[in-house]
């Protein structure tokens, strides 16, 4: 049930946050010499006007396809790591989260590659005249594999590892600290709002900790669209980006990312929590004539019921 709830919760998060992710990618990789978008709002507006509302959902098939596998990996690795560490502490949450983040990159990297390529398809073109290089996310990965092999499908793997490993560590650590501080107890009538806040802020903390790496990852994964390659390595991408756009390049798309981070994690946590509550026949408030469990057991019980979804990124 935890696995099913995590998958459904992650799906809710993707539906809420994907338009913001599309805007983030467009802003991160646009040509600084001939920029198409002046900022987050203008990017939203331009995509809807030129490509319709569905343009904001380009590439959504890729994260949806990888959702089940990513959640299975993250939930399994994080849970087993915590059992091996045998102590529920914030630092152990960081270590377990980092391990989960690193391992799920096997699925996450190809998934985000297809998502990025699909999101870049038809940039700046009207919907009617837009040229479609890829039919869908799966077709995108198949074409990349035929052209570039396994290495091409895993383009951006190193930067994905550098982003996901500490990013998930910070995510689980922040969630653990916030739920402890807020007193998120299973019988608390305000547990859901507290979880929404904790999940949303954990997502923001995670993104802030690794965002510069995400900019480089997006640029490397978008590189080669149309057969033109600009970067020979991670270092070359960093060097060219800083030389041409300054250090502020590492904040490109940050506004849309932070706007996305909170509702995505809020939607994910709310969905997961409600599914688990109803499935187990539990109430959201305290039950009459029942003694409350010891305070020390509350947080452990909550952690067992609700773990963050992997799709905070």
Short mmCIF file of N, CA and C in Angstrom, two decimals, residues 72-158:
data_model
loop_
_atom_site.label_atom_id
_atom_site.label_comp_id
_atom_site.label_asym_id
_atom_site.label_seq_id
_atom_site.Cartn_x
_atom_site.Cartn_y
_atom_site.Cartn_z
N UNK A 72 9.71 2.97 -6.41
CA UNK A 72 10.08 1.67 -5.87
C UNK A 72 11.52 1.69 -5.35
N UNK A 73 12.42 2.29 -6.14
CA UNK A 73 13.82 2.36 -5.73
C UNK A 73 14.00 3.23 -4.50
N UNK A 74 13.42 4.44 -4.53
CA UNK A 74 13.61 5.37 -3.41
C UNK A 74 13.01 4.83 -2.12
N UNK A 75 11.77 4.35 -2.18
CA UNK A 75 11.13 3.83 -0.97
C UNK A 75 11.89 2.62 -0.43
N UNK A 76 12.28 1.72 -1.34
CA UNK A 76 12.99 0.51 -0.89
C UNK A 76 14.35 0.81 -0.31
N UNK A 77 15.16 1.59 -1.01
CA UNK A 77 16.51 1.90 -0.55
C UNK A 77 16.48 2.71 0.74
N UNK A 78 15.64 3.75 0.79
CA UNK A 78 15.58 4.60 1.98
C UNK A 78 15.12 3.81 3.21
N UNK A 79 14.08 2.99 3.02
CA UNK A 79 13.58 2.19 4.14
C UNK A 79 14.59 1.17 4.63
N UNK A 80 15.23 0.45 3.69
CA UNK A 80 16.23 -0.54 4.08
C UNK A 80 17.46 0.10 4.71
N UNK A 81 17.85 1.26 4.19
CA UNK A 81 19.00 1.97 4.76
C UNK A 81 18.73 2.40 6.19
N UNK A 82 17.51 2.87 6.45
CA UNK A 82 17.15 3.28 7.81
C UNK A 82 17.14 2.08 8.76
N UNK A 83 16.68 0.93 8.25
CA UNK A 83 16.68 -0.27 9.09
C UNK A 83 18.11 -0.73 9.37
N UNK A 84 18.99 -0.60 8.40
CA UNK A 84 20.39 -0.97 8.60
C UNK A 84 21.08 -0.04 9.60
N UNK A 85 20.75 1.24 9.51
CA UNK A 85 21.33 2.22 10.44
C UNK A 85 20.75 2.06 11.84
N UNK A 86 19.52 1.53 11.91
CA UNK A 86 18.91 1.11 13.18
C UNK A 86 18.68 2.26 14.16
N UNK A 87 18.62 3.47 13.67
CA UNK A 87 18.34 4.61 14.55
C UNK A 87 17.77 5.76 13.73
N UNK A 88 16.60 6.25 14.14
CA UNK A 88 15.93 7.32 13.40
C UNK A 88 16.44 8.68 13.88
N UNK A 89 17.50 9.14 13.24
CA UNK A 89 18.06 10.46 13.55
C UNK A 89 18.10 11.29 12.27
N UNK A 90 18.15 12.62 12.39
CA UNK A 90 18.22 13.46 11.19
C UNK A 90 19.39 13.11 10.27
N UNK A 91 20.56 12.85 10.84
CA UNK A 91 21.72 12.55 9.99
C UNK A 91 21.58 11.20 9.30
N UNK A 92 20.94 10.24 9.97
CA UNK A 92 20.69 8.96 9.32
C UNK A 92 19.67 9.13 8.19
N UNK A 93 18.72 10.03 8.41
CA UNK A 93 17.76 10.33 7.34
C UNK A 93 18.49 10.91 6.13
N UNK A 94 19.48 11.77 6.38
CA UNK A 94 20.27 12.35 5.30
C UNK A 94 21.04 11.25 4.56
N UNK A 95 21.69 10.37 5.31
CA UNK A 95 22.49 9.30 4.70
C UNK A 95 21.61 8.35 3.88
N UNK A 96 20.46 7.97 4.44
CA UNK A 96 19.55 7.06 3.75
C UNK A 96 18.98 7.73 2.50
N UNK A 97 18.63 9.01 2.62
CA UNK A 97 18.11 9.75 1.48
C UNK A 97 19.15 9.90 0.38
N UNK A 98 20.40 10.16 0.76
CA UNK A 98 21.48 10.31 -0.21
C UNK A 98 21.69 8.99 -0.97
N UNK A 99 21.65 7.87 -0.24
CA UNK A 99 21.81 6.56 -0.89
C UNK A 99 20.67 6.30 -1.88
N UNK A 100 19.45 6.63 -1.47
CA UNK A 100 18.30 6.44 -2.35
C UNK A 100 18.42 7.33 -3.58
N UNK A 101 18.85 8.57 -3.38
CA UNK A 101 19.01 9.51 -4.49
C UNK A 101 20.03 9.03 -5.50
N UNK A 102 21.14 8.48 -5.01
CA UNK A 102 22.19 8.02 -5.91
C UNK A 102 21.74 6.83 -6.75
N UNK A 103 21.08 5.87 -6.12
CA UNK A 103 20.70 4.64 -6.82
C UNK A 103 19.60 4.89 -7.85
N UNK A 104 18.64 5.79 -7.53
CA UNK A 104 17.54 6.00 -8.47
C UNK A 104 17.96 6.76 -9.72
N UNK A 105 19.19 7.26 -9.75
CA UNK A 105 19.68 7.96 -10.95
C UNK A 105 19.70 7.07 -12.18
N UNK A 106 19.76 5.76 -11.98
CA UNK A 106 19.76 4.82 -13.10
C UNK A 106 18.50 5.01 -13.95
N UNK A 107 17.38 5.29 -13.30
CA UNK A 107 16.13 5.53 -14.00
C UNK A 107 15.93 7.02 -14.26
N UNK A 108 16.30 7.83 -13.28
CA UNK A 108 16.05 9.27 -13.34
C UNK A 108 16.76 9.95 -14.51
N UNK A 109 18.02 9.59 -14.77
CA UNK A 109 18.79 10.28 -15.80
C UNK A 109 18.19 10.11 -17.21
N UNK A 110 17.94 8.87 -17.68
CA UNK A 110 17.31 8.73 -19.01
C UNK A 110 15.93 9.37 -19.07
N UNK A 111 15.18 9.26 -17.94
CA UNK A 111 13.85 9.85 -17.89
C UNK A 111 13.91 11.36 -18.09
N UNK A 112 14.85 12.02 -17.40
CA UNK A 112 14.96 13.47 -17.50
C UNK A 112 15.56 13.90 -18.84
N UNK A 113 16.38 13.04 -19.42
CA UNK A 113 16.91 13.34 -20.75
C UNK A 113 15.76 13.42 -21.76
N UNK A 114 14.87 12.41 -21.73
CA UNK A 114 13.73 12.41 -22.64
C UNK A 114 12.80 13.59 -22.35
N UNK A 115 12.59 13.87 -21.08
CA UNK A 115 11.73 14.99 -20.68
C UNK A 115 12.28 16.31 -21.21
N UNK A 116 13.59 16.51 -21.04
CA UNK A 116 14.23 17.75 -21.49
C UNK A 116 14.13 17.89 -23.00
N UNK A 117 14.42 16.82 -23.74
CA UNK A 117 14.37 16.88 -25.20
C UNK A 117 12.95 17.15 -25.69
N UNK A 118 11.97 16.54 -25.03
CA UNK A 118 10.58 16.77 -25.42
C UNK A 118 10.15 18.20 -25.09
N UNK A 119 10.62 18.72 -23.96
CA UNK A 119 10.26 20.08 -23.57
C UNK A 119 10.87 21.12 -24.51
N UNK A 120 12.04 20.81 -25.07
CA UNK A 120 12.71 21.73 -25.99
C UNK A 120 12.14 21.66 -27.41
N UNK A 121 11.41 20.61 -27.70
CA UNK A 121 10.87 20.41 -29.04
C UNK A 121 9.84 21.49 -29.38
N UNK A 122 10.04 22.15 -30.50
CA UNK A 122 9.10 23.17 -30.94
C UNK A 122 9.23 24.49 -30.21
N UNK A 123 10.37 24.73 -29.57
CA UNK A 123 10.58 25.98 -28.83
C UNK A 123 10.44 27.19 -29.76
N UNK A 124 9.57 28.10 -29.36
CA UNK A 124 9.40 29.34 -30.12
C UNK A 124 8.62 29.20 -31.40
N UNK A 125 8.07 28.01 -31.69
CA UNK A 125 7.33 27.79 -32.92
C UNK A 125 5.84 27.68 -32.62
N UNK A 126 5.02 28.14 -33.55
CA UNK A 126 3.58 27.99 -33.40
C UNK A 126 3.21 26.52 -33.48
N UNK A 127 2.13 26.17 -32.79
CA UNK A 127 1.73 24.78 -32.71
C UNK A 127 1.52 24.14 -34.08
N UNK A 128 0.92 24.88 -35.02
CA UNK A 128 0.60 24.33 -36.34
C UNK A 128 1.84 24.08 -37.18
N UNK A 129 2.84 24.94 -37.02
CA UNK A 129 4.04 24.81 -37.86
C UNK A 129 5.20 24.10 -37.17
N UNK A 130 5.00 23.72 -35.90
CA UNK A 130 6.08 23.10 -35.13
C UNK A 130 6.49 21.75 -35.73
N UNK A 131 7.79 21.54 -35.82
CA UNK A 131 8.32 20.27 -36.32
C UNK A 131 8.52 19.31 -35.16
N UNK A 132 8.01 18.09 -35.31
CA UNK A 132 8.12 17.10 -34.26
C UNK A 132 9.20 16.09 -34.59
N UNK A 133 10.30 16.18 -33.86
CA UNK A 133 11.38 15.22 -34.06
C UNK A 133 11.06 13.92 -33.35
N UNK A 134 10.39 14.03 -32.19
CA UNK A 134 10.03 12.85 -31.40
C UNK A 134 8.52 12.76 -31.23
N UNK A 135 7.97 11.56 -31.37
CA UNK A 135 6.53 11.36 -31.21
C UNK A 135 6.13 11.41 -29.74
N UNK A 136 6.96 10.81 -28.89
CA UNK A 136 6.69 10.78 -27.45
C UNK A 136 8.01 10.50 -26.74
N UNK A 137 7.95 10.38 -25.41
CA UNK A 137 9.16 10.20 -24.61
C UNK A 137 9.88 8.89 -24.93
N UNK A 138 9.11 7.81 -25.12
CA UNK A 138 9.73 6.52 -25.44
C UNK A 138 10.41 6.58 -26.80
N UNK A 139 9.75 7.18 -27.77
CA UNK A 139 10.33 7.33 -29.11
C UNK A 139 11.61 8.16 -29.04
N UNK A 140 11.60 9.16 -28.16
CA UNK A 140 12.79 10.00 -27.98
C UNK A 140 13.98 9.17 -27.51
N UNK A 141 13.77 8.34 -26.49
CA UNK A 141 14.85 7.51 -25.95
C UNK A 141 15.33 6.48 -26.98
N UNK A 142 14.39 5.90 -27.72
CA UNK A 142 14.75 4.91 -28.74
C UNK A 142 15.62 5.55 -29.82
N UNK A 143 15.24 6.74 -30.27
CA UNK A 143 16.01 7.44 -31.30
C UNK A 143 17.40 7.83 -30.81
N UNK A 144 17.47 8.29 -29.57
CA UNK A 144 18.77 8.65 -28.99
C UNK A 144 19.66 7.42 -28.90
N UNK A 145 19.07 6.28 -28.48
CA UNK A 145 19.84 5.04 -28.35
C UNK A 145 20.37 4.57 -29.71
N UNK A 146 19.53 4.65 -30.73
CA UNK A 146 19.95 4.23 -32.07
C UNK A 146 21.08 5.10 -32.61
N UNK A 147 21.04 6.38 -32.25
CA UNK A 147 22.02 7.32 -32.77
C UNK A 147 23.30 7.36 -31.95
N UNK A 148 23.17 7.27 -30.60
CA UNK A 148 24.32 7.47 -29.72
C UNK A 148 24.63 6.31 -28.79
N UNK A 149 23.76 5.29 -28.79
CA UNK A 149 24.01 4.13 -27.94
C UNK A 149 23.69 4.39 -26.47
N UNK A 150 24.20 3.50 -25.59
CA UNK A 150 23.93 3.58 -24.16
C UNK A 150 24.46 4.89 -23.58
N UNK A 151 25.61 5.33 -24.08
CA UNK A 151 26.21 6.57 -23.57
C UNK A 151 25.28 7.76 -23.83
N UNK A 152 24.63 7.76 -24.99
CA UNK A 152 23.73 8.86 -25.32
C UNK A 152 22.51 8.88 -24.42
N UNK A 153 21.96 7.71 -24.12
CA UNK A 153 20.78 7.61 -23.25
C UNK A 153 21.10 8.06 -21.83
N UNK A 154 22.36 7.89 -21.44
CA UNK A 154 22.77 8.27 -20.09
C UNK A 154 23.52 9.61 -20.06
N UNK A 155 23.28 10.44 -21.07
CA UNK A 155 23.89 11.77 -21.11
C UNK A 155 23.45 12.57 -19.87
N UNK A 156 24.43 13.13 -19.17
CA UNK A 156 24.12 13.91 -17.96
C UNK A 156 24.10 13.07 -16.69
N UNK A 157 24.55 11.81 -16.76
CA UNK A 157 24.49 10.93 -15.58
C UNK A 157 25.33 11.45 -14.43
N UNK A 158 26.54 11.95 -14.71
CA UNK A 158 27.42 12.43 -13.64
C UNK A 158 26.79 13.62 -12.93
#
